[in-house]
Coordinates of C-alpha atoms and ligand atoms in Angstrom, one line a residue:
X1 CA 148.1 7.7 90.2
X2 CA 147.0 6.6 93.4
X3 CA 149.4 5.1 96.1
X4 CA 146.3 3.0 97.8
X5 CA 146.6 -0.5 96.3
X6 CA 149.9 0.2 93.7
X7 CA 152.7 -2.4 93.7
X8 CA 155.8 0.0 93.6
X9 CA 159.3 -0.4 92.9
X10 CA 162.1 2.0 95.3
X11 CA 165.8 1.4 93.9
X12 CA 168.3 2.6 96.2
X13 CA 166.2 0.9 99.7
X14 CA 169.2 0.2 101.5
X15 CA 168.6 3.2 103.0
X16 CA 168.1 7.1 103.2
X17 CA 165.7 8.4 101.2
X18 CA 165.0 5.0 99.7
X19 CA 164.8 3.1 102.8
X20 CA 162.4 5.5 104.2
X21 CA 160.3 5.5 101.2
X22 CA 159.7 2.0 101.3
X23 CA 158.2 2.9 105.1
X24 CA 155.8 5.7 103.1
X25 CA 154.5 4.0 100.1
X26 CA 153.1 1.1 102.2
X27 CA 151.8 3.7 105.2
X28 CA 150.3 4.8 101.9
X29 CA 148.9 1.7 100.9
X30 CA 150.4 0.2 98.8
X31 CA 150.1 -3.6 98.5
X32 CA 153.8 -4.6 97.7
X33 CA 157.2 -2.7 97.6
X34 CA 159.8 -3.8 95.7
X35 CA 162.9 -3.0 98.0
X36 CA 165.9 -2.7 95.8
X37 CA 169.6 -2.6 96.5
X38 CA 173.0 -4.1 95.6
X39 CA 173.1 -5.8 98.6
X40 CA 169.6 -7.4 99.4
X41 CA 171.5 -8.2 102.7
X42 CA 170.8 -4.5 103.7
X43 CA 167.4 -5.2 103.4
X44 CA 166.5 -7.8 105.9
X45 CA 165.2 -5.6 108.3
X46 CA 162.6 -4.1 106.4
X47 CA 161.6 -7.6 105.1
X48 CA 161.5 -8.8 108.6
X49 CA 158.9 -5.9 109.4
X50 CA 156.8 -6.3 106.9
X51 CA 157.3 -9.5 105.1
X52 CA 153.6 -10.3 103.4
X53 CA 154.2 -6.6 101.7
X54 CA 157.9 -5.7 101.1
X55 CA 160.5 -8.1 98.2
X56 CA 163.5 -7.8 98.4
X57 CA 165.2 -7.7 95.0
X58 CA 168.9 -7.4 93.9
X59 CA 169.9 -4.6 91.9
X60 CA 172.8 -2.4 90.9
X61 CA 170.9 -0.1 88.4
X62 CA 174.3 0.1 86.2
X63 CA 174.7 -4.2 85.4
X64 CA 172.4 -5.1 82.7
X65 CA 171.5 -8.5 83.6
X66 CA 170.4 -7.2 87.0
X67 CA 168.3 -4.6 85.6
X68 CA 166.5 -7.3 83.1
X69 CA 166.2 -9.8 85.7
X70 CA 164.9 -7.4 87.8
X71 CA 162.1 -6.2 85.6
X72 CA 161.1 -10.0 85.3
X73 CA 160.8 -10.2 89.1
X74 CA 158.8 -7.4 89.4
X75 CA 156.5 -7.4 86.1
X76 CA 153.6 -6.3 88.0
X77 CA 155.2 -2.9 89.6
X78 CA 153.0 0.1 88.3
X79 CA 154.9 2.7 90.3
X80 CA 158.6 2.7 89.5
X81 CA 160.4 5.0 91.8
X82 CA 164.6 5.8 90.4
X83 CA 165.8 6.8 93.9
X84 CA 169.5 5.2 93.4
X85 CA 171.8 8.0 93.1
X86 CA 175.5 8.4 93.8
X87 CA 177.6 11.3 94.8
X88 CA 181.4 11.2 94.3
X89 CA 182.2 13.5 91.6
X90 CA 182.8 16.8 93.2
X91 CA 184.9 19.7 90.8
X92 CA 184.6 19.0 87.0
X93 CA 188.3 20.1 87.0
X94 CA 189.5 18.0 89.2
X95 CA 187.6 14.5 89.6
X96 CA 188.9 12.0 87.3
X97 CA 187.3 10.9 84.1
X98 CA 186.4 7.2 85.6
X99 CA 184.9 8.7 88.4
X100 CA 182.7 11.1 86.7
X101 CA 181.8 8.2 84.5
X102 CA 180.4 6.6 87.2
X103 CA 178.6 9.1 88.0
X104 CA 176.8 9.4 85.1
X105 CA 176.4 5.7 85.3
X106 CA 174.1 5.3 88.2
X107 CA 172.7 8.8 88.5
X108 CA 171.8 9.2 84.1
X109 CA 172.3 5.5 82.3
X110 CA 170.9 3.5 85.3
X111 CA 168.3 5.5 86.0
X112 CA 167.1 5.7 81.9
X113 CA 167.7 1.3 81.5
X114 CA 165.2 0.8 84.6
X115 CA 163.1 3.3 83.2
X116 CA 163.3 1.4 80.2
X117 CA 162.7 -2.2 81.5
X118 CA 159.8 -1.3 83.8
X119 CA 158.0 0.6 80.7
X120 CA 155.9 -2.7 79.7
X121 CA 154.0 -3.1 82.8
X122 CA 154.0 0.9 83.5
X123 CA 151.9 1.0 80.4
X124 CA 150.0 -2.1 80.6
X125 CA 148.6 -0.3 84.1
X126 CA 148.4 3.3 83.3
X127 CA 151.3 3.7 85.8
X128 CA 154.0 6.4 86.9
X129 CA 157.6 7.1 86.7
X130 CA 159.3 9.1 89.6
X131 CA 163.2 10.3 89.0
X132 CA 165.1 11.7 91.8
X133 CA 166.9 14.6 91.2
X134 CA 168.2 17.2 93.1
X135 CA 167.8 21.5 93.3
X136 CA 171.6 20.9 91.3
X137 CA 169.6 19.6 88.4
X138 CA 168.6 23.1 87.6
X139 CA 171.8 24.9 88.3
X140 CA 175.1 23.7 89.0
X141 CA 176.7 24.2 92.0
X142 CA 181.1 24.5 91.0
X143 CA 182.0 22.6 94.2
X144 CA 179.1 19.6 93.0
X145 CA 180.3 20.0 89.1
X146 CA 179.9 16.7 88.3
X147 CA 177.1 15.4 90.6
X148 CA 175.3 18.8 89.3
X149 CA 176.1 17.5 85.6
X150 CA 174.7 14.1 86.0
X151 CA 171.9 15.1 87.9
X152 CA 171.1 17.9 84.9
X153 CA 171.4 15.5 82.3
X154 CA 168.4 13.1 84.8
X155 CA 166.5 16.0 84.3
X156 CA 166.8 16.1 80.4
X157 CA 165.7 13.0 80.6
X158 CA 162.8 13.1 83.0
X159 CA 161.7 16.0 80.5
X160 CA 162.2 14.2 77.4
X161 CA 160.4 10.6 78.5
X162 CA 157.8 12.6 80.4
X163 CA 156.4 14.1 76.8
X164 CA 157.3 10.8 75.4
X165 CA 155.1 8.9 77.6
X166 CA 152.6 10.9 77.6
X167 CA 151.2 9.7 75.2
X168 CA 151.3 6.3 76.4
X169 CA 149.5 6.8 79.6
X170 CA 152.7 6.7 82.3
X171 CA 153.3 10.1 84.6
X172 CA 156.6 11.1 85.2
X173 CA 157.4 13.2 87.8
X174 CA 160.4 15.0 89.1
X175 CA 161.7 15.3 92.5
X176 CA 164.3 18.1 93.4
X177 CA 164.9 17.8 96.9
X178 CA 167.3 20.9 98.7
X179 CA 169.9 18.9 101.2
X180 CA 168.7 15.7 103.0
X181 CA 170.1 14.5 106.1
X182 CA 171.5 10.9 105.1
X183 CA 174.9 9.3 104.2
X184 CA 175.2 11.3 100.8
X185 CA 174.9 14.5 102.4
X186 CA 176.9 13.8 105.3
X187 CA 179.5 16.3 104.9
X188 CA 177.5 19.2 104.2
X189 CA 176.9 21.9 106.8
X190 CA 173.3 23.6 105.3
X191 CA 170.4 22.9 106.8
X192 CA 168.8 19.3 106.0
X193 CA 165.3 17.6 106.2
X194 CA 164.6 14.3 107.3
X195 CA 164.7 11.4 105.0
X196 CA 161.2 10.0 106.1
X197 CA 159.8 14.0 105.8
X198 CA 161.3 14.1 102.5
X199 CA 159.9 10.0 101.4
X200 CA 156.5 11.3 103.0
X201 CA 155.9 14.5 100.6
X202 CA 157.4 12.7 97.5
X203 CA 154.0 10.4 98.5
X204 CA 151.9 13.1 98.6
X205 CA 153.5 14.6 95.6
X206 CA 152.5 11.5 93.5
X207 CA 149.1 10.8 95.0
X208 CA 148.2 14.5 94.0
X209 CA 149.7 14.1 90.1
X210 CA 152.1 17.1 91.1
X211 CA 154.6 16.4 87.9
X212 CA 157.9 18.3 90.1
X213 CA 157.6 17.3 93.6
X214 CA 159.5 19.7 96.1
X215 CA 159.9 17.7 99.0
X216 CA 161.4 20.8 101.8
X217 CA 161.8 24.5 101.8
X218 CA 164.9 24.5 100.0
X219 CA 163.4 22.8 97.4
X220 CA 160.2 25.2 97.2
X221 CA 162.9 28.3 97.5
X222 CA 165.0 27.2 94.8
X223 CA 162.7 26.3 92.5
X224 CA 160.2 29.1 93.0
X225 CA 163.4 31.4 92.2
X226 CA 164.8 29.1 88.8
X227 CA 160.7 29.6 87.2
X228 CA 161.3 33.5 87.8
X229 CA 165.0 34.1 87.3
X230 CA 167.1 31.1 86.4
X231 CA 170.0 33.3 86.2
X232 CA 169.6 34.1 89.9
X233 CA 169.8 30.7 90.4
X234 CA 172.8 30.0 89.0
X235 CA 174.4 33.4 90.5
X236 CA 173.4 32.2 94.1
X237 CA 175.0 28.6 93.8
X238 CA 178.2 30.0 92.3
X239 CA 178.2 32.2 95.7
X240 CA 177.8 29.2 97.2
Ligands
NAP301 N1 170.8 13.5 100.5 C1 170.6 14.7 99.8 O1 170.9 15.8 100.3 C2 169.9 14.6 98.5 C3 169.5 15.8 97.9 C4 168.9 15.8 96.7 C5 168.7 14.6 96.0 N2 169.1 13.4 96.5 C6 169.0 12.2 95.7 O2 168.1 11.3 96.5 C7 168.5 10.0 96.1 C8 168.7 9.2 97.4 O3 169.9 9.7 98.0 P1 170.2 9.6 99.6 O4 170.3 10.9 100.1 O5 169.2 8.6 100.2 O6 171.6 9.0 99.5 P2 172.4 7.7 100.2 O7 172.0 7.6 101.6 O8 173.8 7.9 99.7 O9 171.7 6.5 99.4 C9 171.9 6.3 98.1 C10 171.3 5.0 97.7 O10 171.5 4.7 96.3 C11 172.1 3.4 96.2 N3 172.9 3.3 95.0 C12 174.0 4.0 94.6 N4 174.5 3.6 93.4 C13 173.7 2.6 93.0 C14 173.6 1.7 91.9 N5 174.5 1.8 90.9 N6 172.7 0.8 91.9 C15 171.7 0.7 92.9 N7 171.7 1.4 93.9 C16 172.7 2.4 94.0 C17 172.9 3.2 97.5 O11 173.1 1.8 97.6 P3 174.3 1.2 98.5 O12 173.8 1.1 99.9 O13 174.5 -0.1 97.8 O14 175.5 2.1 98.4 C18 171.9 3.8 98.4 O15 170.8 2.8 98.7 C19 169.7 10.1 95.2 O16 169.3 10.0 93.8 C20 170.2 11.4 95.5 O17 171.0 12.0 94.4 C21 169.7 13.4 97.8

């Protein structure tokens, strides 16, 4: 689909990547952005900017009622992009069970319900799904065991509801970006892009029906490497 004219949806615009997609879908085009966040109070300077074009919406992709009254709100959205993500379960040995729970509660159950609440409008207008995942989602790396988990399991999904949907006339697309400089990644010492370089390929990605979007070089290393040799994959993030 086409960004030009769509009414899209961003979980997670409070900021990083979110945030700065919000700024590239409507440099794109697009005629409204649903910014959503837990707190909507984190969003007021992004309404302020662009207030005929950008709603601010509450939502915490793991409460139901949220997601349902979310959907409501934005019936017309035919560009739902699952950027909320969380990252606190580190070694699968060692993070407790409620944590990695939680995990999988944003990054795999949240992301699937809004997927799921969105779908009548995404069909109604021939629209597309984007899930953000990660170069983790294709091998784990030990010291990320359970982000790497969730994020794999995201991936499942994406797979699964992209041949489901299909059918029905939605894209879904995957994005695995390599490390991005923003809150979640604070701590890590690689190499990172900018959120706004990453938000501004994902765009491109989706306006040229690419169905994996690799947003950096990481990204195009990694997964380059996983469709030759995933074993090598897996071999280089356990040396990691
Ligand atoms: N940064 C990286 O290196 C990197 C690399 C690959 C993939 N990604 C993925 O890219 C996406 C965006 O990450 P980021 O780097 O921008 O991280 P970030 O700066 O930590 O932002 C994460 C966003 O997700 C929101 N969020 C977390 N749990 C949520 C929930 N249950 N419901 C609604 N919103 C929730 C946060 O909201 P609050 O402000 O309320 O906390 C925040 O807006 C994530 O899916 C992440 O896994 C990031």
């Amino acid at each position: 689909m086409k960004i030009q004219n769509s009414t899209a949806l961003v979980t997670g615009a409070s900021r990083g990547i979110g945030r700065a997609l919000v700024g590239a879908l409507l440099e794109a085009g697009a005629k409204r952005v649903y910014a959503a966040a837990r707190d909507p109070g984190s969003l007021t300077g992004l309404v302020e900017a662009h207030p005929d074009r950008v709603v601010p919406l509450q939502l915490d992709t793991t409460d139901r009622q949220q997601v349902e009254a979310a959907a409501r709100a934005a019936a017309d959205t035919n560009l739902l992009i699952n950027n909320a993500g969380l990252l606190s379960a580190y070694g699968l040995l060692t993070t407790p069970p409620e944590v990695l729970e939680r995990e999988f509660a944003t990054n795999f159950y949240g992301t699937l319900a809004v997927t799921r609440s969105m779908l009548p409008n995404l069909e109604k207008s021939g629209g597309a799904v984007v899930n953000l995942l990660t170069v983790v989602s294709l091998a784990s790396m030990a010291g990320l065991g359970g982000y790497s988990a969730s994020k794999a399991a995201a991936f499942s999904m994406t797979q699964a509801l992209r041949a489901e949907l299909k059918k029905r006339g939605v894209a879904v697309h995957a994005v695995f970006p390599g490390p991005v400089d923003t809150e979640m990644a604070r701590d890590l010492t690689l190499p990172k892009t900018s959120p706004e370089q990453v938000a501004a390929a994902i765009v491109e990605g989706i306006n040229l029906g690419e169905e994996d979007i690799l947003p950096d070089p990481m990204s195009r290393q990694v997964f380059d490497q996983w469709k030759r040799d995933p074993k090598a994959v897996e071999q280089m993030f356990a040396a990691m």
